[in-house]
Coordinates of C-alpha atoms and ligand atoms in Angstrom, one line a residue:
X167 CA 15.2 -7.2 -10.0
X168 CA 14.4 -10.2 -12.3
X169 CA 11.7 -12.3 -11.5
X170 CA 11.5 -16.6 -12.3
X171 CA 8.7 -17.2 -14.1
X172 CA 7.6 -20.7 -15.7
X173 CA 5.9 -21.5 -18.2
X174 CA 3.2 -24.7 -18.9
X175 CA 5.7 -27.2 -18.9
X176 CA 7.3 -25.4 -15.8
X177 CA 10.6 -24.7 -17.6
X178 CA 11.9 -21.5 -16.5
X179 CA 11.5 -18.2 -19.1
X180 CA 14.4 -16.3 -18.7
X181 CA 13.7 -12.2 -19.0
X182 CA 13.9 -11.9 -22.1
X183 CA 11.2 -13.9 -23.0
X184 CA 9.2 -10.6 -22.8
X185 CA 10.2 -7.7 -25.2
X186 CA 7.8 -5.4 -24.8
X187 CA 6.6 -2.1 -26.2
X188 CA 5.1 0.4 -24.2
X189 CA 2.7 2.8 -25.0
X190 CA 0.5 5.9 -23.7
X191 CA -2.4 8.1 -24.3
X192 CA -1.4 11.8 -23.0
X193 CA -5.2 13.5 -22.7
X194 CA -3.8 16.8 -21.4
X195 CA -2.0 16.2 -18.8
X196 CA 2.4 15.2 -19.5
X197 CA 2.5 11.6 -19.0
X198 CA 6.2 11.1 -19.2
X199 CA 6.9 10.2 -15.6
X200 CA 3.8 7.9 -15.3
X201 CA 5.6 6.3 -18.6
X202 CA 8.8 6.3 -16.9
X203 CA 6.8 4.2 -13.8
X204 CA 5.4 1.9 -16.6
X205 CA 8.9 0.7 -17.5
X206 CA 9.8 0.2 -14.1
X207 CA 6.9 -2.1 -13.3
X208 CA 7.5 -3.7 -16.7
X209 CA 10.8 -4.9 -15.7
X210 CA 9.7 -5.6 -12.2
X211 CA 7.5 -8.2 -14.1
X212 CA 10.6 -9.4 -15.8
X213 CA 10.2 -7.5 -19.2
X214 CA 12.3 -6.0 -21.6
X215 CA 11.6 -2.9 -22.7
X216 CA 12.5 -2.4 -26.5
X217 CA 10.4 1.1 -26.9
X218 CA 7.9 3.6 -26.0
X219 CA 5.1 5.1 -28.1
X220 CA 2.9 8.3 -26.8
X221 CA 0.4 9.5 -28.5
X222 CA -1.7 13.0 -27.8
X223 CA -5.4 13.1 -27.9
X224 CA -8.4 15.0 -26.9
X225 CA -10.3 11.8 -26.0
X226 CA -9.3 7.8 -26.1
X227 CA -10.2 5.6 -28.9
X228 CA -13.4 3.7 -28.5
X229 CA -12.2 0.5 -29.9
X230 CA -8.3 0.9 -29.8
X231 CA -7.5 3.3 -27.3
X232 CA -4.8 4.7 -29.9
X233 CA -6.2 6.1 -33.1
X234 CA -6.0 3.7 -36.7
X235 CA -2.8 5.1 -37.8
X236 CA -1.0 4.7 -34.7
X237 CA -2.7 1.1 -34.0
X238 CA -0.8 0.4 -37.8
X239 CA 2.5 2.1 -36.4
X240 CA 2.6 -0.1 -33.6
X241 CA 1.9 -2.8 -35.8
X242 CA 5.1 -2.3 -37.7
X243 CA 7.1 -1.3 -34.9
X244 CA 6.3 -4.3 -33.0
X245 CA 7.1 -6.7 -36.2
X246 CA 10.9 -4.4 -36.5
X247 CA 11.7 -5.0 -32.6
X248 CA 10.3 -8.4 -32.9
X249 CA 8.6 -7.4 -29.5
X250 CA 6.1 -10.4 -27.5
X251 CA 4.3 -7.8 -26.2
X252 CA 2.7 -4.3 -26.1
X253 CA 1.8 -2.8 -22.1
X254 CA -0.6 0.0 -22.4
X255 CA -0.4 2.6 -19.9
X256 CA -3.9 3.0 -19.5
X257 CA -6.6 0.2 -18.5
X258 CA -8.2 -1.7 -21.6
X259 CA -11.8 -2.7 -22.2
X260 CA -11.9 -6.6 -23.3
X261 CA -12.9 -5.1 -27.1
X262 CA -9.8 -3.2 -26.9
X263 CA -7.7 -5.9 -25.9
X264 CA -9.0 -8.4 -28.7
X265 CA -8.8 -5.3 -31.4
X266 CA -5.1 -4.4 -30.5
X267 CA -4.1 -8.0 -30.7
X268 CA -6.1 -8.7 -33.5
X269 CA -4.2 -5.6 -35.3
X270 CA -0.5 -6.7 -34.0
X271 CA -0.8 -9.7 -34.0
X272 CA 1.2 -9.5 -30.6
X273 CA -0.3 -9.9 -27.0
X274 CA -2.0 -6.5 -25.8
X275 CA -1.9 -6.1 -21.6
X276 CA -2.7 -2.7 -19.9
X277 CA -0.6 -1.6 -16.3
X278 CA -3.3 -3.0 -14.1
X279 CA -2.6 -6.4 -15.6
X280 CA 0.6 -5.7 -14.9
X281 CA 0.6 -4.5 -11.5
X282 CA -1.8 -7.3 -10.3
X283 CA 0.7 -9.3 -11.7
X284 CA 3.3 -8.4 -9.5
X285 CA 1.3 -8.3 -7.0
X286 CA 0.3 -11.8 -7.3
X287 CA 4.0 -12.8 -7.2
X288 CA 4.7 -11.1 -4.6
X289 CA 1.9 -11.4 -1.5
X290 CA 2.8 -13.9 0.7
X291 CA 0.3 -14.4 3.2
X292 CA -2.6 -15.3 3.1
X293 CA -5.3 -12.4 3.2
X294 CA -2.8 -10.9 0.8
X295 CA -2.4 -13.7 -1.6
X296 CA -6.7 -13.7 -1.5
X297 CA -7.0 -10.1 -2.5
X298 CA -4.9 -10.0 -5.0
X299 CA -6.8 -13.3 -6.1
X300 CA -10.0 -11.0 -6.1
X301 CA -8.8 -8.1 -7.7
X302 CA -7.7 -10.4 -10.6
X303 CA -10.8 -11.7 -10.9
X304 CA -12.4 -8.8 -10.7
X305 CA -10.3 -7.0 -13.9
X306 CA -11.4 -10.2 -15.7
X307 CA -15.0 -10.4 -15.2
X308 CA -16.0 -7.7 -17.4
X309 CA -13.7 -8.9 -20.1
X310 CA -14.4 -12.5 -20.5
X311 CA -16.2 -11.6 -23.7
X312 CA -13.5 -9.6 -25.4
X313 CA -11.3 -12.5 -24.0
X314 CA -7.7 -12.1 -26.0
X315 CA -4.4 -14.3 -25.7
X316 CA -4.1 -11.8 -22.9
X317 CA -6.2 -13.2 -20.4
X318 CA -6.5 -16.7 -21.8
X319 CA -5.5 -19.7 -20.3
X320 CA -3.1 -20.8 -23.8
X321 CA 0.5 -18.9 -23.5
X322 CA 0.6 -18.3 -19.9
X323 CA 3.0 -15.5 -19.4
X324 CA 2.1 -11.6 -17.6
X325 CA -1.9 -11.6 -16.4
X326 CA -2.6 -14.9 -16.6
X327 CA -1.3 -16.2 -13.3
X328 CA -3.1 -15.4 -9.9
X329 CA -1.2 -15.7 -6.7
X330 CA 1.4 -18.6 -5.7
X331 CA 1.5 -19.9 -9.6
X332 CA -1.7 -20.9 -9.9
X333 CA -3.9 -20.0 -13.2
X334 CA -6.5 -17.4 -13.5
X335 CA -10.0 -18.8 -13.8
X336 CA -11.8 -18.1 -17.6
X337 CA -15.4 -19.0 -17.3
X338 CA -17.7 -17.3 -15.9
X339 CA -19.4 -19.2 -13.5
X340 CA -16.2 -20.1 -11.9
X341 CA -14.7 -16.6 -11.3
X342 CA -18.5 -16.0 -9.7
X343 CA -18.1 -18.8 -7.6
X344 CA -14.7 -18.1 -6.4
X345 CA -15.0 -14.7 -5.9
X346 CA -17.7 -15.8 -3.4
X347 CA -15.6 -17.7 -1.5
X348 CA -12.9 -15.8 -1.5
X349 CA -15.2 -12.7 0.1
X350 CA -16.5 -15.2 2.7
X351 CA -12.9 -16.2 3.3
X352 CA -11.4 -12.3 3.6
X353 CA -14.7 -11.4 6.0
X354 CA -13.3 -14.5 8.2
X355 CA -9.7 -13.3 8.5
X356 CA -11.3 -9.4 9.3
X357 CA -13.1 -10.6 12.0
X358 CA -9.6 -11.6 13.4
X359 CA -7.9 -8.5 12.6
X360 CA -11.0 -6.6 14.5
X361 CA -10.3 -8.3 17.7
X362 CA -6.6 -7.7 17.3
X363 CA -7.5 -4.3 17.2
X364 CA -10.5 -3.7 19.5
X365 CA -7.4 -5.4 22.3
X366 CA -4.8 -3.1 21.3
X367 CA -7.6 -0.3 21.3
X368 CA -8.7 -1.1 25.1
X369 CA -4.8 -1.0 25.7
X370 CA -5.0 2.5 24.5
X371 CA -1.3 2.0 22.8
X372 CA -1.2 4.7 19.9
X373 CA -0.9 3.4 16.5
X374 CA 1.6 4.8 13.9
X375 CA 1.3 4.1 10.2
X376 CA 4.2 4.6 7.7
X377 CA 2.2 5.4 4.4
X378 CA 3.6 6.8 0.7
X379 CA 4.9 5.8 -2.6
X380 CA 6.7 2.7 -3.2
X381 CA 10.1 2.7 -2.8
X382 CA 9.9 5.9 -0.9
X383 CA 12.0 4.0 2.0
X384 CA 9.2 2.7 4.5
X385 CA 10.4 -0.3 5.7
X386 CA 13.5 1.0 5.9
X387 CA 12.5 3.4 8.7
X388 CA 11.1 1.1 10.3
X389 CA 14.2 -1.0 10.7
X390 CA 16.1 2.0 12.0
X391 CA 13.3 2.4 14.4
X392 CA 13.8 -1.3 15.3
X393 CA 17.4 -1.0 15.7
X394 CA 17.1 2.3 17.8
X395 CA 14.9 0.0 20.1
X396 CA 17.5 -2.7 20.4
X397 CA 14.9 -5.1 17.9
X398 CA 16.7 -5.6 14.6
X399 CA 15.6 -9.4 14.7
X400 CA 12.2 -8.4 14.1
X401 CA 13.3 -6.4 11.2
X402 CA 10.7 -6.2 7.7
X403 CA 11.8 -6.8 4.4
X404 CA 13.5 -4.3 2.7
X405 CA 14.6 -3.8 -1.1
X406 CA 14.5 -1.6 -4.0
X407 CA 12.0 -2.8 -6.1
X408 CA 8.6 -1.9 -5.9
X409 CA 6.4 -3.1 -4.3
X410 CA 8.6 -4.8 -1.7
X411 CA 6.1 -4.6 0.9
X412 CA 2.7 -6.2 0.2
X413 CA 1.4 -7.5 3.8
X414 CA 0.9 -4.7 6.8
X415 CA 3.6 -5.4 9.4
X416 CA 2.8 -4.4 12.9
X417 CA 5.9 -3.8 15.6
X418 CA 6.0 -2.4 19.2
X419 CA 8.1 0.2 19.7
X420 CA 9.1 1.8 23.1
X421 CA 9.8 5.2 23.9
X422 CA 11.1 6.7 27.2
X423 CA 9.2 6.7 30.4
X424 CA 7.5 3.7 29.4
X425 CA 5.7 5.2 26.3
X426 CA 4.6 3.0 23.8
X427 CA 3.4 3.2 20.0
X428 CA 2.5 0.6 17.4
X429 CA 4.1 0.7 14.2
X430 CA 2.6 -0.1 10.6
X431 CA 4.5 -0.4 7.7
X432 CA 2.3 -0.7 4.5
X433 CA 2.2 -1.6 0.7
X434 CA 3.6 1.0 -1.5
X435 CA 1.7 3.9 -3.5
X436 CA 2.4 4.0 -7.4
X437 CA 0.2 6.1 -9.6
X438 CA -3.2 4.9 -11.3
X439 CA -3.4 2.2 -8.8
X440 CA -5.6 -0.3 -10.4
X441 CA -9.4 0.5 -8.3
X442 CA -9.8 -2.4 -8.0
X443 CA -6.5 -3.3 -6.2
X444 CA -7.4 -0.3 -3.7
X445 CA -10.7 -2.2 -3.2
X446 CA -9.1 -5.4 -2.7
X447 CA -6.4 -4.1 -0.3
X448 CA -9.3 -1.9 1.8
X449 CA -9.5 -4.2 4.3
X450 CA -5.5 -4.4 5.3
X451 CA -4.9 -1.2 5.2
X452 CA -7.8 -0.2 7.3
X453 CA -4.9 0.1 9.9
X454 CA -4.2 2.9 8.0
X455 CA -8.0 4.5 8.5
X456 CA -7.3 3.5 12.3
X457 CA -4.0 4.9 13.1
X458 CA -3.5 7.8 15.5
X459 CA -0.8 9.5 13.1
X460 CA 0.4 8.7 9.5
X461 CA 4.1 9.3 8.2
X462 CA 3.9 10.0 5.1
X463 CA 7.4 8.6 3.7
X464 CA 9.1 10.6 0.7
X465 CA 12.3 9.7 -1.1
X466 CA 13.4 13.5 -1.9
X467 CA 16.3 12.2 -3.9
X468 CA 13.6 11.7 -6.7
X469 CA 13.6 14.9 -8.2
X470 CA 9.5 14.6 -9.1
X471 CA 8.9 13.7 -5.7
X472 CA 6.2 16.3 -5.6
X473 CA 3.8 14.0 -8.3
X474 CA 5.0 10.9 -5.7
X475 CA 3.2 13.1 -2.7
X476 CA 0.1 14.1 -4.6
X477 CA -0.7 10.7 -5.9
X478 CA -0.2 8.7 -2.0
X479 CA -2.4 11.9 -0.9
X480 CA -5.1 11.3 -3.0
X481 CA -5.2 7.0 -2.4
X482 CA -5.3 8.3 1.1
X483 CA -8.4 9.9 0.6
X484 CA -9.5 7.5 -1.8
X485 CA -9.0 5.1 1.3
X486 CA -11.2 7.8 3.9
X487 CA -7.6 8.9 5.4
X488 CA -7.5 11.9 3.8
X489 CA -7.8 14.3 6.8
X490 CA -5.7 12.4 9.5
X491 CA -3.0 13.7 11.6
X492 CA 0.3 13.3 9.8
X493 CA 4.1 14.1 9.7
X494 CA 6.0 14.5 6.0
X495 CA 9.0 12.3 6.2
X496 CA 11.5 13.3 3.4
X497 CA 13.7 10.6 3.5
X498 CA 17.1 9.8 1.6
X499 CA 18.4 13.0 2.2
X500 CA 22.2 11.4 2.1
X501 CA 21.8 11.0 -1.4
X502 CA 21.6 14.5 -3.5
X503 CA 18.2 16.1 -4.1
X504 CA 17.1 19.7 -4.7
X505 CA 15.4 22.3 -1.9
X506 CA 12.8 20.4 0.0
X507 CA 9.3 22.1 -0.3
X508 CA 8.1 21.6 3.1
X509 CA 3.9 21.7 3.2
X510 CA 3.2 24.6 5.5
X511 CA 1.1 23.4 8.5
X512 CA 2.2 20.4 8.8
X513 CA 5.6 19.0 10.3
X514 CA 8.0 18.1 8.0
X515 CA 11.3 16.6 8.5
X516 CA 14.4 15.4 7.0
X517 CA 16.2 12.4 7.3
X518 CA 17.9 9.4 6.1
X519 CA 17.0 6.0 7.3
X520 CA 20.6 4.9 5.8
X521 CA 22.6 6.9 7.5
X522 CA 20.1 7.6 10.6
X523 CA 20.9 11.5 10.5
X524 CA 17.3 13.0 11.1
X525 CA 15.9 9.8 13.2
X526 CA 15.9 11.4 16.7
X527 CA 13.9 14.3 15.7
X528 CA 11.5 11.9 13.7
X529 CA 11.0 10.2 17.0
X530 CA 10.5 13.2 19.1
X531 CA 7.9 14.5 16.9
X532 CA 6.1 11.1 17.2
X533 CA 6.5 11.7 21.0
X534 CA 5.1 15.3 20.6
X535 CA 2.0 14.3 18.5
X536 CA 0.7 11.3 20.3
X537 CA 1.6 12.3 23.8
X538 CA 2.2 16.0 24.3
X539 CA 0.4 18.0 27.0
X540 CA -0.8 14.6 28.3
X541 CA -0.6 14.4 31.9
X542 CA 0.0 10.7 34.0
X543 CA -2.5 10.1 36.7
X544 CA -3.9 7.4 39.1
X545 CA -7.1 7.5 38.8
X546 CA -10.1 4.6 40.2
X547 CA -13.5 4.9 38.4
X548 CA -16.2 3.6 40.3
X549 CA -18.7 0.9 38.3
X550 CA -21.3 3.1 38.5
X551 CA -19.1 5.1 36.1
X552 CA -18.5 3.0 33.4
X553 CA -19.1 5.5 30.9
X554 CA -15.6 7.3 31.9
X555 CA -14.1 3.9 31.7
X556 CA -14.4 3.6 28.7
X557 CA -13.7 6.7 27.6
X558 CA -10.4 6.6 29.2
X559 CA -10.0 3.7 27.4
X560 CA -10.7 5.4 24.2
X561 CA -9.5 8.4 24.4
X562 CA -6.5 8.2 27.0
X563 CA -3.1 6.4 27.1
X564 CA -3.6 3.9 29.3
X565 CA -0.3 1.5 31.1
X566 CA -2.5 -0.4 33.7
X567 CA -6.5 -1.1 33.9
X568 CA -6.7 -3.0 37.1
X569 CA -10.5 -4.4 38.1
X570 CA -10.5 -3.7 42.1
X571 CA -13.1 -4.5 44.7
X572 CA -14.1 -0.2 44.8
X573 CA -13.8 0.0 41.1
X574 CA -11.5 0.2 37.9
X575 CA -8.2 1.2 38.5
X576 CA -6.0 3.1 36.0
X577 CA -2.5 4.2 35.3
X578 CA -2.8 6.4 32.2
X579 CA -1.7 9.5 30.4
X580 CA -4.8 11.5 29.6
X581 CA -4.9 15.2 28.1
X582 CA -5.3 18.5 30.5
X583 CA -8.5 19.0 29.7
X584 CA -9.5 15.3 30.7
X585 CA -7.5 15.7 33.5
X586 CA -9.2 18.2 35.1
X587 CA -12.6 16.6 34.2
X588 CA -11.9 13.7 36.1
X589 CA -9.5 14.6 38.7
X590 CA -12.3 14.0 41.7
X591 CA -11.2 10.2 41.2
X592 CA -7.1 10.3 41.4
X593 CA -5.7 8.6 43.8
X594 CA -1.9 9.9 45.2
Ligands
GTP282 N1 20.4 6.1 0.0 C1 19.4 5.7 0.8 N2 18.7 4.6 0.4 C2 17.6 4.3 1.2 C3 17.2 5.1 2.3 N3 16.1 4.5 2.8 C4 15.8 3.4 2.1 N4 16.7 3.3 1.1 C5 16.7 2.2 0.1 O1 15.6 2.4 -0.8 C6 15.1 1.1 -1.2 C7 13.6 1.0 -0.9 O2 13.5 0.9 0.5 P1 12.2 0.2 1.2 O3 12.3 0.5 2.7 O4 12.1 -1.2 0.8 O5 11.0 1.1 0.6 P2 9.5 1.0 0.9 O6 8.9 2.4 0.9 O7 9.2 0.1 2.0 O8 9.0 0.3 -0.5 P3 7.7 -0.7 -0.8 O9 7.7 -1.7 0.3 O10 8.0 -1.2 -2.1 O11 6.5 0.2 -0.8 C8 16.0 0.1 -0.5 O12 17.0 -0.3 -1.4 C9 16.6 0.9 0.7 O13 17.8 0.3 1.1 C10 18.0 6.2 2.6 O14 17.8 7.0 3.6 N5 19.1 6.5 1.8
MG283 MG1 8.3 -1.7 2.2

């Protein structure tokens, strides 16, 4: 799970270029497996991690985060590693950042840097590659005057490279001026995405969105789906790293009797997801706001996974998802992992996306939610109706909309309730 990174001469850094320190505030609340998340996106960034440092306080340091004493500990502990950097688990001010370098003489970086980071080696097309851009930018703005070797242009290295290689902007004026265009560039590529999903809305085809922590085996389950659909060439990428997924992938997928659903698989969850990442990424995962049903994906094997589902559960309200229909998806369940606590009122199954044990039933509950005690019907809607028109088209499952001399035609699955409603028009 290396990653090639250059640096200004575009000679490549091997790993262990960064040896890196990490340390955490705990205000209350145990912070050992948000620390234990911290190393894994450290490495993800290619970091080394030499050694942790927590320390417990009532409230954070004003001007270090850490209080003096530990700030000097650090000091001397990153001198006795010989460490190249120090990743803070919690998000920096731009005085902190100069203060803590200035003390440790060691570059200072916080996890949003970090995650932005990744990020920005990792999105790929083009709306993604732009919001991380933003977010970036964001994160630096307020900083600019605390600037440290962090977020300067000298040393390259974690934080100071936006998407596709290409350095951060430092002054001001420019990070105005291409935030700016890079807003009037993401509103362009929305305007897209809205028609793409205003057609698939008049085509009434449910949408399904596979939501939850990174890792947790998304895209994975979306293969099988592929594969138990006879599509494996239009299979997403799948890996274990995080963050494997950064662009929303959109597939077809048919069920029997001509049913049909569209799938989304979506960027991963991890916790204290930068805000202004969240912000950034609003606009893609707005599919998400707009699906019919969520699965929220879980990788029971991970034996915290409960601290996995609250953190997804509260970006999803974060995101204005919160109260959508949803399925709990415990994948993984070849591998060992301890009782399942199944949330009560909602479904809740088991599965393994390896192995495919589980996939059938995940598939008839998708059935069950989207089309259950739906009824198919002819039906032709005068003109003079046009209001049930679109309704149906809103509201029901529609396979045919046919414009006829008499009126519109339709060859839909609506509910019972509709059914009876508008019965007067079916034609046999
Ligand atoms: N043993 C086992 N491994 C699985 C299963 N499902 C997925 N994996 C592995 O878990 C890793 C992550 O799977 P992905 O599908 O990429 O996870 P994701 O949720 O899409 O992750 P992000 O895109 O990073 O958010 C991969 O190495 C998968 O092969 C499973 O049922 N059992
Ligand atoms: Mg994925």
């Amino acid at each position: 799970m290396s990653m090639v990174r250059f640096n200004e001469q575009n000679e490549v850094i091997s790993e262990e270029s960064y040896r890196a320190i990490l340390v955490g505030l705990e205000i209350g609340a145990d912070i050992s497996y948000s620390m234990e998340e911290l190393d894994g996106l450290a490495e993800a960034a290619g970091a080394t991690v030499l050694g942790r440092m927590i320390q417990s306080m009532e409230k954070p340091n004003t001007a270090t985060m850490i209080g003096k004493g530990k700030v000097e500990e650090l000091a001397q502990m990153a001198q006795a590693m010989e460490a190249d950097l120090i990743i803070f688990n919690d998000e920096l001010s731009g005085m902190q950042l100069r203060n803590l370098e200035e003390a440790t003489g060691v570059r200072v970086i916080d996890r949003t840097i970090l995650i932005l980071d990744i990020f920005a080696a990792r999105a790929t097309s083009r709306e993604g590659k732009l919001q991380v851009e933003l977010a970036q930018l964001k994160y630096r703005l307020p900083r600019l005057t605390g600037f440290g070797r962090s977020l300067s242009r000298l040393g390259g290295g974690i934080g100071t490279r936006g998407p596709g290689e290409k350095k951060l902007e430092t002054d001001r004026r420019h990070i105005e001026r291409r935030m700016y265009d890079i807003r009037e560039e993401l509103r362009q590529l929305k305007s897209t995405r809205g028609t793409q999903r205003a057609r698939r809305q008049k085509s009434s085809v449910p949408v399904v969105a596979l939501v939850g922590y990174t890792n947790a085996g998304k895209s994975a389950i979306m293969n099988r789906i592929l594969a138990m659909n006879g599509r494996e060439e239009k299979n997403v990428f799948e890996e274990d790293m995080l963050f494997a997924t950064l662009d929303v992938q959109q597939r077809g997928v048919d069920l029997q009797n001509g049913r049909r659903f569209v799938l989304i698989d979506t960027v991963g969850f991890v916790s204290k997801l930068p805000h202004s990442l969240i912000e950034a990424f609003k606009a893609t995962l707005e599919e998400v706001v707009y699906a019919d049903l969520l699965l929220h994906v879980v990788d029971a094997s991970y034996e915290n996974h409960d601290f996995h589902i609250a953190v997804t559960e509260r970006v999803m309200k974060e995101l204005g998802a919160g109260g959508k229909d949803k399925i709990m998806v415990f994948n993984k369940c070849d591998l060992p992992h301890e009782q399942i606590i199944m949330e009560p009122g909602t479904e809740n199954i088991e599965l393994s996306a390896r192995t495919g044990q589980g996939m059938d039933q995940l598939l008839e509950a998708i059935e069950d939610k989207l089309f259950s005690g739906r009824i198919r019907a002819r039906l032709l809607i005068p003109f003079s109706r046009g209001e049930i028109a679109s309704y149906l088209c809103e509201e029901a499952d529609v396979s045919v909309m046919d414009y006829r001399p008499e009126g519109t035609y339709f060859e839909l699955s609506l509910k019972e309730a509709d059914y009876q409603r508008f019965r007067e028009y079916e034609i046999i």
